[in-house]
PDB file of C-alpha atoms and ligand atoms in Angstrom:
ATOM      1  CA  MET A 190       0.000   0.000   0.000  1.00 48.00           C
ATOM      2  CA  SER A 191       1.304   3.480  -0.765  1.00 49.00           C
ATOM      3  CA  ASP A 192       2.357   5.752   2.111  1.00 56.00           C
ATOM      4  CA  THR A 193       0.102   8.795   2.048  1.00 56.00           C
ATOM      5  CA  SER A 194       0.801   9.874   5.649  1.00 56.00           C
ATOM      6  CA  GLY A 195       2.826  12.932   4.552  1.00 59.00           C
ATOM      7  CA  ALA A 196      -0.305  14.616   3.152  1.00 77.00           C
ATOM      8  CA  MET A 197      -2.368  14.025   6.320  1.00 88.00           C
ATOM      9  CA  ASP A 198      -3.074  16.536   9.084  1.00 95.00           C
ATOM     10  CA  SER A 199      -1.451  15.776  12.435  1.00 95.00           C
ATOM     11  CA  GLN A 200      -4.571  14.277  14.067  1.00 95.00           C
ATOM     12  CA  THR A 201      -5.087  11.929  11.136  1.00 97.00           C
ATOM     13  CA  ARG A 202      -1.404  10.946  11.254  1.00 97.00           C
ATOM     14  CA  ALA A 203      -1.815  10.246  14.996  1.00 97.00           C
ATOM     15  CA  LYS A 204      -4.814   8.001  14.310  1.00 98.00           C
ATOM     16  CA  ARG A 205      -2.915   6.209  11.589  1.00 98.00           C
ATOM     17  CA  ASN A 206       0.113   5.652  13.825  1.00 98.00           C
ATOM     18  CA  ALA A 207      -2.097   4.229  16.598  1.00 98.00           C
ATOM     19  CA  GLY A 208      -4.072   2.026  14.205  1.00 98.00           C
ATOM     20  CA  TYR A 209      -0.994   0.663  12.456  1.00 98.00           C
ATOM     21  CA  TYR A 210       0.770  -0.093  15.736  1.00 98.00           C
ATOM     22  CA  ALA A 211      -2.251  -1.971  17.098  1.00 98.00           C
ATOM     23  CA  ALA A 212      -2.610  -4.033  13.914  1.00 98.00           C
ATOM     24  CA  ASP A 213       0.960  -5.207  14.462  1.00 98.00           C
ATOM     25  CA  MET A 214      -0.081  -6.533  17.907  1.00 98.00           C
ATOM     26  CA  ILE A 215      -2.488  -9.087  16.381  1.00 98.00           C
ATOM     27  CA  PRO A 216      -1.222 -12.678  16.645  1.00 98.00           C
ATOM     28  CA  ASP A 217      -1.451 -15.202  13.815  1.00 98.00           C
ATOM     29  CA  ASN A 218      -4.526 -17.454  13.764  1.00 98.00           C
ATOM     30  CA  SER A 219      -6.545 -15.184  16.017  1.00 98.00           C
ATOM     31  CA  ILE A 220     -10.138 -14.051  16.346  1.00 98.00           C
ATOM     32  CA  VAL A 221     -10.081 -10.253  16.328  1.00 98.00           C
ATOM     33  CA  GLY A 222     -12.779  -7.879  17.528  1.00 98.00           C
ATOM     34  CA  LEU A 223     -13.002  -5.050  15.022  1.00 98.00           C
ATOM     35  CA  GLY A 224     -14.214  -1.805  16.607  1.00 98.00           C
ATOM     36  CA  THR A 225     -15.762   1.121  14.804  1.00 98.00           C
ATOM     37  CA  GLY A 226     -14.492   4.521  13.685  1.00 98.00           C
ATOM     38  CA  SER A 227     -11.751   6.267  11.777  1.00 98.00           C
ATOM     39  CA  THR A 228      -8.833   5.052  13.941  1.00 98.00           C
ATOM     40  CA  VAL A 229      -9.993   1.450  13.633  1.00 98.00           C
ATOM     41  CA  PHE A 230     -10.108   1.931   9.853  1.00 98.00           C
ATOM     42  CA  PHE A 231      -6.360   2.581   9.881  1.00 98.00           C
ATOM     43  CA  MET A 232      -5.882  -0.537  11.988  1.00 98.00           C
ATOM     44  CA  MET A 233      -7.835  -2.528   9.386  1.00 98.00           C
ATOM     45  CA  GLU A 234      -5.788  -1.007   6.565  1.00 98.00           C
ATOM     46  CA  ARG A 235      -2.575  -2.305   8.157  1.00 98.00           C
ATOM     47  CA  LEU A 236      -4.251  -5.612   9.082  1.00 98.00           C
ATOM     48  CA  ALA A 237      -5.131  -6.168   5.420  1.00 98.00           C
ATOM     49  CA  GLU A 238      -1.499  -5.450   4.551  1.00 98.00           C
ATOM     50  CA  ARG A 239      -0.326  -8.046   7.090  1.00 98.00           C
ATOM     51  CA  MET A 240      -2.827 -10.577   5.739  1.00 98.00           C
ATOM     52  CA  GLY A 241      -1.260 -10.040   2.332  1.00 98.00           C
ATOM     53  CA  GLU A 242       2.034 -11.076   3.953  1.00 98.00           C
ATOM     54  CA  GLY A 243       0.444 -14.314   5.283  1.00 98.00           C
ATOM     55  CA  LEU A 244      -1.218 -13.434   8.623  1.00 98.00           C
ATOM     56  CA  ARG A 245      -4.412 -15.442   9.199  1.00 98.00           C
ATOM     57  CA  VAL A 246      -7.191 -13.813  11.202  1.00 98.00           C
ATOM     58  CA  THR A 247     -10.963 -13.792  11.403  1.00 98.00           C
ATOM     59  CA  GLY A 248     -12.801 -10.675  12.533  1.00 98.00           C
ATOM     60  CA  ILE A 249     -15.969  -9.942  14.473  1.00 98.00           C
ATOM     61  CA  ALA A 250     -17.315  -6.543  13.405  1.00 98.00           C
ATOM     62  CA  THR A 251     -18.990  -4.129  15.816  1.00 98.00           C
ATOM     63  CA  SER A 252     -20.964  -2.249  13.145  1.00 98.00           C
ATOM     64  CA  PHE A 253     -22.247  -2.415   9.585  1.00 98.00           C
ATOM     65  CA  GLN A 254     -19.617   0.196   8.693  1.00 98.00           C
ATOM     66  CA  THR A 255     -16.790  -2.013   9.942  1.00 98.00           C
ATOM     67  CA  GLU A 256     -18.304  -5.105   8.359  1.00 98.00           C
ATOM     68  CA  ARG A 257     -18.403  -3.381   4.977  1.00 98.00           C
ATOM     69  CA  ARG A 258     -14.806  -2.218   5.359  1.00 98.00           C
ATOM     70  CA  ALA A 259     -13.781  -5.785   6.252  1.00 98.00           C
ATOM     71  CA  TYR A 260     -15.418  -7.082   3.050  1.00 98.00           C
ATOM     72  CA  GLU A 261     -13.512  -4.436   1.054  1.00 98.00           C
ATOM     73  CA  TYR A 262     -10.214  -5.474   2.639  1.00 98.00           C
ATOM     74  CA  GLY A 263     -10.890  -9.203   2.333  1.00 98.00           C
ATOM     75  CA  ILE A 264     -10.891  -9.724   6.122  1.00 98.00           C
ATOM     76  CA  PRO A 265     -13.074 -12.799   6.813  1.00 98.00           C
ATOM     77  CA  ILE A 266     -15.915 -12.117   9.219  1.00 98.00           C
ATOM     78  CA  THR A 267     -17.460 -14.423  11.783  1.00 98.00           C
ATOM     79  CA  SER A 268     -19.931 -13.921  14.637  1.00 98.00           C
ATOM     80  CA  LEU A 269     -20.180 -14.470  18.374  1.00 98.00           C
ATOM     81  CA  HIS A 270     -22.396 -17.471  17.566  1.00 98.00           C
ATOM     82  CA  GLU A 271     -19.416 -19.206  15.964  1.00 98.00           C
ATOM     83  CA  HIS A 272     -16.701 -17.744  18.197  1.00 98.00           C
ATOM     84  CA  ASP A 273     -17.713 -16.595  21.661  1.00 97.00           C
ATOM     85  CA  HIS A 274     -14.101 -16.081  22.673  1.00 98.00           C
ATOM     86  CA  ILE A 275     -12.161 -13.236  21.069  1.00 98.00           C
ATOM     87  CA  ASP A 276      -8.368 -13.187  21.340  1.00 98.00           C
ATOM     88  CA  ILE A 277      -7.943  -9.443  20.934  1.00 98.00           C
ATOM     89  CA  ALA A 278     -10.411  -6.606  20.349  1.00 98.00           C
ATOM     90  CA  ILE A 279      -9.219  -3.277  18.985  1.00 98.00           C
ATOM     91  CA  ASP A 280     -11.498  -0.272  19.206  1.00 98.00           C
ATOM     92  CA  GLY A 281     -11.489   3.516  19.360  1.00 98.00           C
ATOM     93  CA  ALA A 282     -12.790   5.873  22.045  1.00 98.00           C
ATOM     94  CA  ASP A 283     -14.126   9.400  22.344  1.00 98.00           C
ATOM     95  CA  GLN A 284     -12.558  10.095  25.745  1.00 98.00           C
ATOM     96  CA  ILE A 285     -10.122   8.119  27.917  1.00 98.00           C
ATOM     97  CA  ASP A 286      -9.478   8.993  31.545  1.00 98.00           C
ATOM     98  CA  PRO A 287      -6.298   8.213  33.558  1.00 98.00           C
ATOM     99  CA  GLN A 288      -7.873   4.973  34.884  1.00 98.00           C
ATOM    100  CA  PHE A 289      -8.625   3.809  31.308  1.00 98.00           C
ATOM    101  CA  ARG A 290     -12.346   4.330  31.707  1.00 98.00           C
ATOM    102  CA  LEU A 291     -13.865   5.342  28.396  1.00 98.00           C
ATOM    103  CA  ILE A 292     -16.633   7.236  26.715  1.00 98.00           C
ATOM    104  CA  LYS A 293     -17.577   5.588  23.438  1.00 98.00           C
ATOM    105  CA  GLY A 294     -20.481   5.704  21.010  1.00 98.00           C
ATOM    106  CA  ARG A 295     -19.941   8.712  18.720  1.00 97.00           C
ATOM    107  CA  GLY A 296     -20.613   6.196  15.947  1.00 98.00           C
ATOM    108  CA  ALA A 297     -23.673   4.791  17.773  1.00 98.00           C
ATOM    109  CA  ALA A 298     -22.012   1.376  17.964  1.00 98.00           C
ATOM    110  CA  GLN A 299     -21.450   1.099  21.725  1.00 98.00           C
ATOM    111  CA  THR A 300     -23.833  -1.819  22.346  1.00 98.00           C
ATOM    112  CA  ARG A 301     -22.034  -4.198  19.994  1.00 98.00           C
ATOM    113  CA  GLU A 302     -18.691  -2.674  20.988  1.00 98.00           C
ATOM    114  CA  ARG A 303     -19.447  -3.567  24.626  1.00 98.00           C
ATOM    115  CA  CYS A 304     -20.391  -7.171  23.676  1.00 98.00           C
ATOM    116  CA  VAL A 305     -17.170  -7.607  21.705  1.00 98.00           C
ATOM    117  CA  ALA A 306     -15.039  -6.048  24.467  1.00 98.00           C
ATOM    118  CA  ALA A 307     -16.692  -8.356  27.005  1.00 98.00           C
ATOM    119  CA  ALA A 308     -15.856 -11.441  24.936  1.00 98.00           C
ATOM    120  CA  ALA A 309     -12.232 -10.383  24.379  1.00 98.00           C
ATOM    121  CA  GLU A 310      -9.224 -11.561  26.328  1.00 98.00           C
ATOM    122  CA  VAL A 311      -7.306  -8.382  25.523  1.00 98.00           C
ATOM    123  CA  PHE A 312      -8.859  -4.974  24.786  1.00 98.00           C
ATOM    124  CA  VAL A 313      -6.746  -2.448  22.913  1.00 98.00           C
ATOM    125  CA  ILE A 314      -7.905   1.139  22.502  1.00 98.00           C
ATOM    126  CA  VAL A 315      -6.486   3.130  19.616  1.00 98.00           C
ATOM    127  CA  ALA A 316      -6.749   6.892  19.840  1.00 98.00           C
ATOM    128  CA  ASP A 317      -5.026  10.151  19.077  1.00 97.00           C
ATOM    129  CA  GLU A 318      -3.728  12.022  22.105  1.00 96.00           C
ATOM    130  CA  GLY A 319      -6.629  14.506  21.949  1.00 96.00           C
ATOM    131  CA  LYS A 320      -8.854  11.770  23.425  1.00 98.00           C
ATOM    132  CA  LEU A 321      -7.010  11.731  26.758  1.00 98.00           C
ATOM    133  CA  THR A 322      -8.777  13.642  29.508  1.00 98.00           C
ATOM    134  CA  ASP A 323      -8.595  14.033  33.295  1.00 97.00           C
ATOM    135  CA  TRP A 324     -12.384  13.873  33.614  1.00 96.00           C
ATOM    136  CA  PHE A 325     -15.216  13.165  31.215  1.00 98.00           C
ATOM    137  CA  THR A 326     -16.812  16.095  29.433  1.00 97.00           C
ATOM    138  CA  ALA A 327     -18.170  14.374  26.305  1.00 98.00           C
ATOM    139  CA  PRO A 328     -21.896  13.663  26.040  1.00 98.00           C
ATOM    140  CA  VAL A 329     -22.786  10.090  26.978  1.00 98.00           C
ATOM    141  CA  PRO A 330     -24.452   8.262  24.064  1.00 98.00           C
ATOM    142  CA  VAL A 331     -27.285   5.968  25.157  1.00 99.00           C
ATOM    143  CA  GLU A 332     -28.885   3.402  22.824  1.00 99.00           C
ATOM    144  CA  VAL A 333     -32.591   3.135  23.624  1.00 98.00           C
ATOM    145  CA  LEU A 334     -35.607   1.229  22.318  1.00 98.00           C
ATOM    146  CA  ALA A 335     -37.729   3.793  20.435  1.00 98.00           C
ATOM    147  CA  PHE A 336     -40.707   2.700  22.551  1.00 98.00           C
ATOM    148  CA  ALA A 337     -38.948   3.728  25.772  1.00 98.00           C
ATOM    149  CA  VAL A 338     -37.352   7.040  24.688  1.00 98.00           C
ATOM    150  CA  PRO A 339     -39.641   9.354  26.759  1.00 98.00           C
ATOM    151  CA  ILE A 340     -39.114   7.491  30.039  1.00 98.00           C
ATOM    152  CA  VAL A 341     -35.351   7.245  29.489  1.00 98.00           C
ATOM    153  CA  MET A 342     -35.236  11.008  28.733  1.00 98.00           C
ATOM    154  CA  ASN A 343     -37.048  11.621  32.038  1.00 98.00           C
ATOM    155  CA  GLY A 344     -34.672   9.304  33.880  1.00 98.00           C
ATOM    156  CA  LEU A 345     -31.618  11.084  32.463  1.00 98.00           C
ATOM    157  CA  VAL A 346     -33.003  14.493  33.457  1.00 98.00           C
ATOM    158  CA  ALA A 347     -33.576  13.124  36.986  1.00 98.00           C
ATOM    159  CA  LEU A 348     -29.867  12.233  37.075  1.00 98.00           C
ATOM    160  CA  GLY A 349     -28.975  15.873  36.302  1.00 98.00           C
ATOM    161  CA  GLY A 350     -28.331  15.303  32.596  1.00 98.00           C
ATOM    162  CA  THR A 351     -29.403  17.175  29.492  1.00 98.00           C
ATOM    163  CA  PRO A 352     -30.559  14.541  27.002  1.00 98.00           C
ATOM    164  CA  VAL A 353     -30.904  15.218  23.274  1.00 98.00           C
ATOM    165  CA  ILE A 354     -32.153  12.757  20.673  1.00 98.00           C
ATOM    166  CA  ARG A 355     -29.457  12.273  18.029  1.00 98.00           C
ATOM    167  CA  GLU A 356     -30.741  13.424  14.646  1.00 98.00           C
ATOM    168  CA  GLY A 357     -29.792  11.847  11.345  1.00 97.00           C
ATOM    169  CA  VAL A 358     -27.591  13.496   8.738  1.00 96.00           C
ATOM    170  CA  LYS A 359     -29.016  13.080   5.221  1.00 95.00           C
ATOM    171  CA  LYS A 360     -31.996  11.439   6.968  1.00 96.00           C
ATOM    172  CA  ASP A 361     -34.860  13.293   8.611  1.00 97.00           C
ATOM    173  CA  GLY A 362     -35.636  12.307  12.169  1.00 98.00           C
ATOM    174  CA  PRO A 363     -33.669  10.250  14.686  1.00 98.00           C
ATOM    175  CA  VAL A 364     -30.563   8.213  13.980  1.00 98.00           C
ATOM    176  CA  ILE A 365     -31.520   4.536  13.833  1.00 98.00           C
ATOM    177  CA  THR A 366     -28.723   2.282  15.080  1.00 98.00           C
ATOM    178  CA  ASP A 367     -27.524  -0.963  13.475  1.00 98.00           C
ATOM    179  CA  ASN A 368     -29.787  -2.675  16.032  1.00 98.00           C
ATOM    180  CA  GLY A 369     -32.870  -0.645  15.064  1.00 98.00           C
ATOM    181  CA  ASN A 370     -32.910   1.658  18.094  1.00 98.00           C
ATOM    182  CA  TRP A 371     -32.500   5.395  18.836  1.00 98.00           C
ATOM    183  CA  ILE A 372     -29.568   7.253  20.368  1.00 98.00           C
ATOM    184  CA  ILE A 373     -29.869   9.847  23.120  1.00 99.00           C
ATOM    185  CA  ASP A 374     -26.766  11.975  23.754  1.00 98.00           C
ATOM    186  CA  CYS A 375     -26.758  13.120  27.360  1.00 98.00           C
ATOM    187  CA  THR A 376     -24.497  15.859  28.707  1.00 98.00           C
ATOM    188  CA  PHE A 377     -23.736  15.901  32.426  1.00 98.00           C
ATOM    189  CA  PRO A 378     -22.272  18.958  34.160  1.00 97.00           C
ATOM    190  CA  HIS A 379     -19.823  16.743  36.071  1.00 93.00           C
ATOM    191  CA  ILE A 380     -19.434  12.960  36.093  1.00 97.00           C
ATOM    192  CA  GLU A 381     -18.282  12.285  39.633  1.00 96.00           C
ATOM    193  CA  ASN A 382     -18.590   8.491  39.574  1.00 98.00           C
ATOM    194  CA  PRO A 383     -18.516   6.960  36.065  1.00 98.00           C
ATOM    195  CA  GLU A 384     -19.063   3.383  37.347  1.00 98.00           C
ATOM    196  CA  GLU A 385     -22.219   4.369  39.213  1.00 98.00           C
ATOM    197  CA  LEU A 386     -23.553   6.451  36.315  1.00 98.00           C
ATOM    198  CA  GLN A 387     -22.903   3.608  33.845  1.00 98.00           C
ATOM    199  CA  CYS A 388     -24.755   1.088  36.035  1.00 98.00           C
ATOM    200  CA  THR A 389     -27.665   3.439  36.683  1.00 98.00           C
ATOM    201  CA  ILE A 390     -28.164   4.285  33.015  1.00 98.00           C
ATOM    202  CA  ASN A 391     -27.712   0.700  31.816  1.00 98.00           C
ATOM    203  CA  ALA A 392     -30.330  -0.465  34.333  1.00 98.00           C
ATOM    204  CA  MET A 393     -33.048   1.869  32.981  1.00 98.00           C
ATOM    205  CA  PRO A 394     -35.864  -0.048  31.266  1.00 98.00           C
ATOM    206  CA  GLY A 395     -35.466   0.341  27.509  1.00 98.00           C
ATOM    207  CA  VAL A 396     -31.728   1.117  27.574  1.00 98.00           C
ATOM    208  CA  LEU A 397     -29.555  -1.239  25.547  1.00 98.00           C
ATOM    209  CA  SER A 398     -26.218   0.257  26.493  1.00 98.00           C
ATOM    210  CA  CYS A 399     -24.650   3.593  27.313  1.00 98.00           C
ATOM    211  CA  GLY A 400     -21.227   4.718  26.130  1.00 98.00           C
ATOM    212  CA  ILE A 401     -19.507   4.772  29.521  1.00 98.00           C
ATOM    213  CA  PHE A 402     -17.122   1.768  29.656  1.00 98.00           C
ATOM    214  CA  THR A 403     -15.625   1.191  33.107  1.00 98.00           C
ATOM    215  CA  GLU A 404     -15.574  -2.603  33.397  1.00 98.00           C
ATOM    216  CA  PHE A 405     -12.708  -3.476  31.060  1.00 98.00           C
ATOM    217  CA  THR A 406      -9.856  -1.466  32.591  1.00 98.00           C
ATOM    218  CA  GLY A 407      -8.085  -4.612  33.865  1.00 97.00           C
ATOM    219  CA  LYS A 408      -7.562  -5.956  30.340  1.00 98.00           C
ATOM    220  CA  THR A 409      -7.150  -2.643  28.509  1.00 98.00           C
ATOM    221  CA  SER A 410      -4.045  -1.175  26.862  1.00 98.00           C
ATOM    222  CA  ILE A 411      -4.124   2.198  25.218  1.00 98.00           C
ATOM    223  CA  VAL A 412      -2.183   2.914  22.045  1.00 98.00           C
ATOM    224  CA  VAL A 413      -1.967   6.686  21.952  1.00 98.00           C
ATOM    225  CA  GLY A 414      -0.999   8.003  18.542  1.00 98.00           C
ATOM    226  CA  THR A 415       0.930  11.215  18.067  1.00 96.00           C
ATOM    227  CA  SER A 416       1.833  12.849  14.787  1.00 94.00           C
ATOM    228  CA  ASP A 417       5.223  11.131  14.780  1.00 95.00           C
ATOM    229  CA  GLY A 418       4.757   7.913  16.742  1.00 96.00           C
ATOM    230  CA  VAL A 419       2.878   6.087  19.484  1.00 97.00           C
ATOM    231  CA  GLU A 420       2.958   5.703  23.209  1.00 97.00           C
ATOM    232  CA  VAL A 421       1.585   2.470  24.624  1.00 98.00           C
ATOM    233  CA  ARG A 422       0.024   2.684  28.065  1.00 95.00           C
ATOM    234  CA  SER A 423      -1.035  -0.117  30.415  1.00 92.00           C
ATOM    235  CA  LEU A 424      -2.121   0.236  34.037  1.00 88.00           C
TER     236      LEU A 424
HETATM  237  C1  5RP B 220     -18.073   4.364  17.742  1.00 59.72           C
HETATM  238  C2  5RP B 220     -16.975   4.643  18.711  1.00 59.72           C
HETATM  239  C3  5RP B 220     -15.647   5.006  18.126  1.00 59.72           C
HETATM  240  O1  5RP B 220     -14.741   3.997  18.432  1.00 59.72           O
HETATM  241  C4  5RP B 220     -15.196   6.317  18.696  1.00 59.72           C
HETATM  242  O2  5RP B 220     -16.181   7.301  18.395  1.00 59.72           O
HETATM  243  C5  5RP B 220     -13.833   6.769  18.131  1.00 59.72           C
HETATM  244  O3  5RP B 220     -13.935   7.046  16.768  1.00 59.72           O
HETATM  245  P1  5RP B 220     -12.737   7.683  15.947  1.00 59.72           P
HETATM  246  O4  5RP B 220     -11.620   6.695  15.971  1.00 59.72           O
HETATM  247  O5  5RP B 220     -13.306   7.916  14.564  1.00 59.72           O
HETATM  248  O6  5RP B 220     -12.346   8.989  16.611  1.00 59.72           O
HETATM  249  O7  5RP B 220     -17.115   4.529  19.906  1.00 59.72           O
HETATM  250  O8  5RP B 220     -19.268   4.058  18.389  1.00 59.72           O
END
């Protein structure tokens, strides 16, 4: 593949560096969880290159977008029905705190991303350094059954949040997820206890999954891309 990194802006170069580094962490003959987003795309680009050199892997995609990209790159795809154990999952994040807790879901894929992370032995997050934060400020995406949206909105307001239904782009009305549900983006003035907030939101009737990920820190490594390299962090 040709090297086009010189023409990229520094954030894109950082994503590419993180994605390429993580692809090189994938062992031969493994089942790989394929996350969603632009940084994961770079990981898949390098993975396809490695497969051309003889690496054998099978992927489990966390979104239609990733699945389509895998078909383009010739990465074979399987499902949790065939493989309920994943050797390594590689995914992006919207914010990462010092304890490796995450906010995910800008791409509305957090429910499948959580399932894949849960099934994985090793969870690798690929991100540019702009994703690192001391405390969460990003809105928390929440995937919700359309039927239950009003009561979940009320519940989020009761928690001190400001919920907004995510609207489609080039589609009137709400975003419909790959699972057929809606997304509510909820801003909180201050997230004091991410674990508690995650559990409270995920327990609301009608919620599939929110984008706060606190349960995988023990198996998480972070590959932080910069414009000229990477820094790998583990706890
Ligand atoms: C999708 C996600 C993405 O992994 C996250 O938004 C990061 O995306 P990008 O690498 O494009 O910045 O959680 O639901």
